Amino acid sequence: MRLRLFPEKPTFKFMRWQMLCMVMSVVGIVLSAVLAFYPGLNYGIDFEGGILVEVKTPGPADLGTLRAELNGLGLGQVALQEFGAADDVLIRIQRQEGGEDAQQQAVETVKNALNELSGEDVTFRRTEFVGPKVSEELLQDGMLAIGLSLVAVLIYIWFRFEWQYGVGAIAALIHDIALTIGMFAVTGLEVNLTTVAAVLTIVGYSLNDTVVIFDRIRENLRRFKSMPISELIDLSINETLARTCMTSLTTLIALLALFFFGGEVVKGFTFAMIWGVLVGTYSTVYIAAPILIHLDLRSIGRNKAEAEQAP
């Protein structure tokens, strides 16, 4: 006996809630934009520049004592956080005035202070330094990569479908990216190069889902020439619903396993991806598809068919 998770022929009226969902999405995008500037994003060392030191302490780290000790070294802003385990600490130190020697000296000062505090039982797992020019270039390259991906998506959808589909796909992607940035602002998760990778992956995932539904809408436009466009979009989404939900569900299972068992290094990436899969599935149904209604796709398709039949 086959296990069936969805009705054989679902008849959900998705477009009944389109206006409410679009208003909620616009509010979410505006709030995300505001939160991105105030309180702002927690940029990692990749974009802010500075020194990163990961240490393993002999026992559970006393972050209060460590913070007081390191803040008394005169190195400027020093931030500490647990990194996956109670004895694993990530130390971020603001960029020091001067060249590489000044950064190296700051690292040695921190190491000496921690060794004196813990009896030289501290293990230094890694030390990284990112200069101001490199961090600025990384930020610019990350923004450029996201912008170019959106332009490429617009051109691809435009050539494969009609321009209305391209507008719907870009609106959905902007929605997904904006809400992902808002999520990072709310949670205070570090924004670094893996975040850019996560955003680009979200763009690809969301686009794939959107193209599947757009393909079915275009097919149904040819089959049901007199059906109202909102009913036709509901029909198309229902026909692809099982595929959409199963793809999202299996992707989420893999991401959740990675989130809980993949370690701290990939936790930010997987959290962004989990969020992206959820908002990407939502935006395909309630952002990309409803925009086709407001751009009057049905009348444009009808005019095109009449033009092709004209002698």
GROMACS .gro file of C-alpha atoms in nm:
model
  311
    1MET     CA    1   0.000   0.000   0.000
    2ARG     CA    2   0.143   0.337  -0.104
    3LEU     CA    3   0.186   0.607   0.159
    4ARG     CA    4   0.020   0.925   0.031
    5LEU     CA    5   0.117   1.249   0.208
    6PHE     CA    6  -0.092   1.477  -0.013
    7PRO     CA    7  -0.440   1.455  -0.168
    8GLU     CA    8  -0.433   1.304  -0.516
    9LYS     CA    9  -0.589   1.618  -0.667
   10PRO     CA   10  -0.557   1.907  -0.422
   11THR     CA   11  -0.783   2.206  -0.478
   12PHE     CA   12  -0.639   2.467  -0.243
   13LYS     CA   13  -0.738   2.827  -0.320
   14PHE     CA   14  -0.394   2.987  -0.283
   15MET     CA   15  -0.480   3.308  -0.466
   16ARG     CA   16  -0.762   3.382  -0.220
   17TRP     CA   17  -0.494   3.504   0.024
   18GLN     CA   18  -0.263   3.670  -0.229
   19MET     CA   19  -0.327   4.032  -0.128
   20LEU     CA   20  -0.288   3.964   0.244
   21CYS     CA   21   0.034   3.769   0.183
   22MET     CA   22   0.175   4.035  -0.049
   23VAL     CA   23   0.108   4.309   0.207
   24MET     CA   24   0.272   4.098   0.480
   25SER     CA   25   0.571   4.037   0.252
   26VAL     CA   26   0.612   4.409   0.175
   27VAL     CA   27   0.602   4.485   0.548
   28GLY     CA   28   0.862   4.211   0.605
   29ILE     CA   29   1.091   4.353   0.336
   30VAL     CA   30   1.067   4.707   0.477
   31LEU     CA   31   1.134   4.585   0.832
   32SER     CA   32   1.431   4.382   0.709
   33ALA     CA   33   1.575   4.689   0.535
   34VAL     CA   34   1.535   4.896   0.853
   35LEU     CA   35   1.689   4.623   1.073
   36ALA     CA   36   1.984   4.590   0.834
   37PHE     CA   37   2.084   4.948   0.926
   38TYR     CA   38   1.954   4.963   1.284
   39PRO     CA   39   2.071   4.773   1.484
   40GLY     CA   40   2.261   4.657   1.175
   41LEU     CA   41   2.426   4.334   1.072
   42ASN     CA   42   2.690   4.150   1.267
   43TYR     CA   43   2.962   4.152   1.004
   44GLY     CA   44   3.231   3.890   1.050
   45ILE     CA   45   3.602   3.932   1.014
   46ASP     CA   46   3.572   3.869   0.638
   47PHE     CA   47   3.397   4.205   0.593
   48GLU     CA   48   3.501   4.407   0.898
   49GLY     CA   49   3.867   4.312   0.900
   50GLY     CA   50   4.064   4.235   1.217
   51ILE     CA   51   4.207   3.938   1.401
   52LEU     CA   52   4.035   3.608   1.476
   53VAL     CA   53   4.178   3.361   1.727
   54GLU     CA   54   4.018   3.028   1.816
   55VAL     CA   55   4.135   2.870   2.141
   56LYS     CA   56   4.058   2.555   2.337
   57THR     CA   57   4.076   2.599   2.714
   58PRO     CA   58   4.164   2.319   2.964
   59GLY     CA   59   3.805   2.316   3.092
   60PRO     CA   60   3.481   2.506   3.041
   61ALA     CA   61   3.580   2.862   2.955
   62ASP     CA   62   3.495   3.142   3.199
   63LEU     CA   63   3.402   3.400   2.939
   64GLY     CA   64   3.360   3.679   3.196
   65THR     CA   65   3.715   3.637   3.328
   66LEU     CA   66   3.861   3.598   2.980
   67ARG     CA   67   3.675   3.905   2.856
   68ALA     CA   68   3.794   4.118   3.149
   69GLU     CA   69   4.154   4.002   3.098
   70LEU     CA   70   4.162   4.064   2.723
   71ASN     CA   71   3.978   4.396   2.739
   72GLY     CA   72   4.251   4.517   2.976
   73LEU     CA   73   4.524   4.465   2.717
   74GLY     CA   74   4.459   4.793   2.537
   75LEU     CA   75   4.384   4.627   2.202
   76GLY     CA   76   4.050   4.802   2.149
   77GLN     CA   77   3.730   4.611   2.098
   78VAL     CA   78   3.759   4.241   2.187
   79ALA     CA   79   3.463   4.004   2.150
   80LEU     CA   80   3.444   3.649   2.281
   81GLN     CA   81   3.194   3.374   2.216
   82GLU     CA   82   3.165   3.000   2.266
   83PHE     CA   83   3.224   2.812   1.944
   84GLY     CA   84   3.030   2.486   1.958
   85ALA     CA   85   3.167   2.358   2.292
   86ALA     CA   86   3.207   2.508   2.639
   87ASP     CA   87   3.588   2.486   2.613
   88ASP     CA   88   3.610   2.628   2.262
   89VAL     CA   89   3.624   3.007   2.239
   90LEU     CA   90   3.632   3.239   1.941
   91ILE     CA   91   3.811   3.570   2.005
   92ARG     CA   92   3.767   3.862   1.767
   93ILE     CA   93   3.999   4.158   1.803
   94GLN     CA   94   3.957   4.484   1.617
   95ARG     CA   95   4.211   4.567   1.350
   96GLN     CA   96   4.523   4.726   1.500
   97GLU     CA   97   4.679   5.044   1.371
   98GLY     CA   98   4.986   4.960   1.164
   99GLY     CA   99   5.087   4.680   0.935
  100GLU     CA  100   5.126   4.307   0.972
  101ASP     CA  101   5.378   4.343   1.255
  102ALA     CA  102   5.119   4.527   1.467
  103GLN     CA  103   4.864   4.250   1.410
  104GLN     CA  104   5.119   3.981   1.494
  105GLN     CA  105   5.218   4.167   1.809
  106ALA     CA  106   4.853   4.184   1.918
  107VAL     CA  107   4.818   3.808   1.865
  108GLU     CA  108   5.127   3.743   2.075
  109THR     CA  109   4.991   3.972   2.349
  110VAL     CA  110   4.666   3.775   2.358
  111LYS     CA  111   4.847   3.441   2.362
  112ASN     CA  112   5.071   3.549   2.649
  113ALA     CA  113   4.774   3.677   2.849
  114LEU     CA  114   4.579   3.352   2.800
  115ASN     CA  115   4.882   3.137   2.884
  116GLU     CA  116   4.940   3.331   3.205
  117LEU     CA  117   4.574   3.301   3.296
  118SER     CA  118   4.542   2.927   3.222
  119GLY     CA  119   4.892   2.799   3.296
  120GLU     CA  120   4.993   2.748   2.930
  121ASP     CA  121   4.728   2.477   2.886
  122VAL     CA  122   4.545   2.675   2.621
  123THR     CA  123   4.553   2.532   2.269
  124PHE     CA  124   4.552   2.785   1.985
  125ARG     CA  125   4.364   2.622   1.701
  126ARG     CA  126   4.377   2.896   1.441
  127THR     CA  127   4.468   3.259   1.392
  128GLU     CA  128   4.339   3.468   1.102
  129PHE     CA  129   4.391   3.828   1.001
  130VAL     CA  130   4.197   4.017   0.734
  131GLY     CA  131   4.318   4.362   0.634
  132PRO     CA  132   4.092   4.660   0.551
  133LYS     CA  133   4.151   4.644   0.175
  134VAL     CA  134   4.082   4.270   0.160
  135SER     CA  135   3.764   4.298   0.369
  136GLU     CA  136   3.638   4.587   0.152
  137GLU     CA  137   3.708   4.390  -0.166
  138LEU     CA  138   3.537   4.081  -0.023
  139LEU     CA  139   3.225   4.284   0.063
  140GLN     CA  140   3.215   4.444  -0.284
  141ASP     CA  141   3.269   4.109  -0.455
  142GLY     CA  142   2.995   3.949  -0.247
  143MET     CA  143   2.743   4.222  -0.335
  144LEU     CA  144   2.850   4.206  -0.702
  145ALA     CA  145   2.800   3.827  -0.709
  146ILE     CA  146   2.446   3.859  -0.573
  147GLY     CA  147   2.362   4.145  -0.814
  148LEU     CA  148   2.495   3.959  -1.119
  149SER     CA  149   2.302   3.647  -1.022
  150LEU     CA  150   1.978   3.848  -1.018
  151VAL     CA  151   2.052   4.001  -1.360
  152ALA     CA  152   2.134   3.656  -1.502
  153VAL     CA  153   1.807   3.520  -1.362
  154LEU     CA  154   1.609   3.804  -1.518
  155ILE     CA  155   1.766   3.748  -1.861
  156TYR     CA  156   1.717   3.369  -1.842
  157ILE     CA  157   1.350   3.389  -1.741
  158TRP     CA  158   1.283   3.662  -1.996
  159PHE     CA  159   1.417   3.451  -2.284
  160ARG     CA  160   1.258   3.127  -2.167
  161PHE     CA  161   0.915   3.272  -2.084
  162GLU     CA  162   0.773   3.625  -2.112
  163TRP     CA  163   0.899   3.936  -1.938
  164GLN     CA  164   0.614   3.914  -1.684
  165TYR     CA  165   0.757   3.586  -1.556
  166GLY     CA  166   1.097   3.753  -1.520
  167VAL     CA  167   0.949   4.032  -1.307
  168GLY     CA  168   0.773   3.776  -1.087
  169ALA     CA  169   1.089   3.569  -1.041
  170ILE     CA  170   1.305   3.872  -0.955
  171ALA     CA  171   1.044   4.001  -0.707
  172ALA     CA  172   1.042   3.661  -0.536
  173LEU     CA  173   1.423   3.650  -0.520
  174ILE     CA  174   1.445   4.004  -0.379
  175HIS     CA  175   1.186   3.900  -0.120
  176ASP     CA  176   1.392   3.593  -0.024
  177ILE     CA  177   1.720   3.784   0.000
  178ALA     CA  178   1.564   4.071   0.199
  179LEU     CA  179   1.401   3.841   0.452
  180THR     CA  180   1.723   3.643   0.488
  181ILE     CA  181   1.913   3.964   0.565
  182GLY     CA  182   1.638   4.057   0.813
  183MET     CA  183   1.672   3.718   0.978
  184PHE     CA  184   2.047   3.776   1.023
  185ALA     CA  185   1.979   4.121   1.170
  186VAL     CA  186   1.725   3.983   1.420
  187THR     CA  187   1.929   3.683   1.530
  188GLY     CA  188   2.267   3.859   1.531
  189LEU     CA  189   2.425   3.571   1.341
  190GLU     CA  190   2.759   3.657   1.188
  191VAL     CA  191   2.751   3.771   0.825
  192ASN     CA  192   3.056   3.639   0.642
  193LEU     CA  193   3.153   3.480   0.312
  194THR     CA  194   2.955   3.164   0.387
  195THR     CA  195   2.647   3.386   0.422
  196VAL     CA  196   2.702   3.513   0.067
  197ALA     CA  197   2.734   3.150  -0.047
  198ALA     CA  198   2.409   3.070   0.134
  199VAL     CA  199   2.227   3.362  -0.032
  200LEU     CA  200   2.348   3.256  -0.378
  201THR     CA  201   2.234   2.900  -0.306
  202ILE     CA  202   1.895   3.030  -0.193
  203VAL     CA  203   1.867   3.222  -0.522
  204GLY     CA  204   1.926   2.901  -0.717
  205TYR     CA  205   1.689   2.692  -0.506
  206SER     CA  206   1.407   2.946  -0.512
  207LEU     CA  207   1.447   2.998  -0.888
  208ASN     CA  208   1.426   2.625  -0.956
  209ASP     CA  209   1.100   2.603  -0.763
  210THR     CA  210   0.962   2.911  -0.939
  211VAL     CA  211   1.048   2.783  -1.289
  212VAL     CA  212   0.862   2.456  -1.225
  213ILE     CA  213   0.541   2.642  -1.140
  214PHE     CA  214   0.589   2.896  -1.422
  215ASP     CA  215   0.630   2.608  -1.668
  216ARG     CA  216   0.300   2.455  -1.554
  217ILE     CA  217   0.124   2.795  -1.571
  218ARG     CA  218   0.242   2.845  -1.930
  219GLU     CA  219   0.128   2.494  -2.022
  220ASN     CA  220  -0.215   2.547  -1.866
  221LEU     CA  221  -0.253   2.884  -2.039
  222ARG     CA  222  -0.247   2.696  -2.370
  223ARG     CA  223  -0.489   2.427  -2.248
  224PHE     CA  224  -0.749   2.643  -2.071
  225LYS     CA  225  -0.784   2.957  -2.281
  226SER     CA  226  -1.098   3.089  -2.107
  227MET     CA  227  -1.019   3.000  -1.745
  228PRO     CA  228  -0.972   3.306  -1.519
  229ILE     CA  229  -0.602   3.360  -1.450
  230SER     CA  230  -0.635   3.330  -1.069
  231GLU     CA  231  -0.808   2.990  -1.104
  232LEU     CA  232  -0.549   2.880  -1.357
  233ILE     CA  233  -0.263   2.971  -1.120
  234ASP     CA  234  -0.435   2.786  -0.835
  235LEU     CA  235  -0.467   2.482  -1.061
  236SER     CA  236  -0.101   2.502  -1.165
  237ILE     CA  237   0.023   2.532  -0.805
  238ASN     CA  238  -0.197   2.241  -0.695
  239GLU     CA  239  -0.069   2.025  -0.980
  240THR     CA  240   0.293   2.085  -0.871
  241LEU     CA  241   0.223   2.098  -0.496
  242ALA     CA  242   0.338   1.743  -0.418
  243ARG     CA  243   0.664   1.797  -0.603
  244THR     CA  244   0.723   2.135  -0.435
  245CYS     CA  245   0.652   2.005  -0.083
  246MET     CA  246   0.853   1.684  -0.122
  247THR     CA  247   1.154   1.873  -0.262
  248SER     CA  248   1.141   2.125   0.023
  249LEU     CA  249   1.089   1.853   0.285
  250THR     CA  250   1.380   1.636   0.173
  251THR     CA  251   1.606   1.943   0.145
  252LEU     CA  252   1.506   2.052   0.496
  253ILE     CA  253   1.580   1.706   0.640
  254ALA     CA  254   1.932   1.718   0.498
  255LEU     CA  255   1.985   2.076   0.619
  256LEU     CA  256   1.854   2.001   0.969
  257ALA     CA  257   2.096   1.708   0.998
  258LEU     CA  258   2.378   1.940   0.889
  259PHE     CA  259   2.264   2.210   1.131
  260PHE     CA  260   2.257   1.985   1.438
  261PHE     CA  261   2.554   1.760   1.358
  262GLY     CA  262   2.767   1.960   1.114
  263GLY     CA  263   2.952   2.172   1.370
  264GLU     CA  264   2.977   2.544   1.433
  265VAL     CA  265   3.166   2.623   1.113
  266VAL     CA  266   2.866   2.550   0.888
  267LYS     CA  267   2.590   2.637   1.136
  268GLY     CA  268   2.536   2.992   0.998
  269PHE     CA  269   2.529   2.862   0.641
  270THR     CA  270   2.278   2.585   0.717
  271PHE     CA  271   2.057   2.814   0.926
  272ALA     CA  272   2.040   3.062   0.637
  273MET     CA  273   1.961   2.777   0.397
  274ILE     CA  274   1.681   2.641   0.619
  275TRP     CA  275   1.529   2.987   0.633
  276GLY     CA  276   1.582   3.031   0.259
  277VAL     CA  277   1.403   2.706   0.172
  278LEU     CA  278   1.101   2.812   0.380
  279VAL     CA  279   1.073   3.167   0.242
  280GLY     CA  280   1.163   3.048  -0.109
  281THR     CA  281   0.875   2.801  -0.113
  282TYR     CA  282   0.641   3.068   0.022
  283SER     CA  283   0.754   3.336  -0.225
  284THR     CA  284   0.708   3.105  -0.524
  285VAL     CA  285   0.340   3.069  -0.438
  286TYR     CA  286   0.256   3.408  -0.293
  287ILE     CA  287   0.499   3.650  -0.464
  288ALA     CA  288   0.605   3.518  -0.805
  289ALA     CA  289   0.268   3.373  -0.913
  290PRO     CA  290   0.034   3.657  -0.801
  291ILE     CA  291   0.248   3.914  -0.985
  292LEU     CA  292   0.145   3.741  -1.310
  293ILE     CA  293  -0.216   3.831  -1.227
  294HIS     CA  294  -0.134   4.197  -1.167
  295LEU     CA  295   0.070   4.215  -1.489
  296ASP     CA  296  -0.235   4.085  -1.680
  297LEU     CA  297  -0.060   3.781  -1.822
  298ARG     CA  298  -0.386   3.632  -1.956
  299SER     CA  299  -0.468   3.923  -2.188
  300ILE     CA  300  -0.112   3.939  -2.318
  301GLY     CA  301  -0.119   3.567  -2.396
  302ARG     CA  302  -0.458   3.601  -2.565
  303ASN     CA  303  -0.336   3.889  -2.784
  304LYS     CA  304  -0.032   3.689  -2.883
  305ALA     CA  305  -0.246   3.388  -2.982
  306GLU     CA  306  -0.480   3.609  -3.186
  307ALA     CA  307  -0.185   3.765  -3.364
  308GLU     CA  308  -0.049   3.421  -3.454
  309GLN     CA  309  -0.390   3.313  -3.595
  310ALA     CA  310  -0.440   3.630  -3.798
  311PRO     CA  311  -0.400   3.585  -4.179
   0.00000   0.00000   0.00000
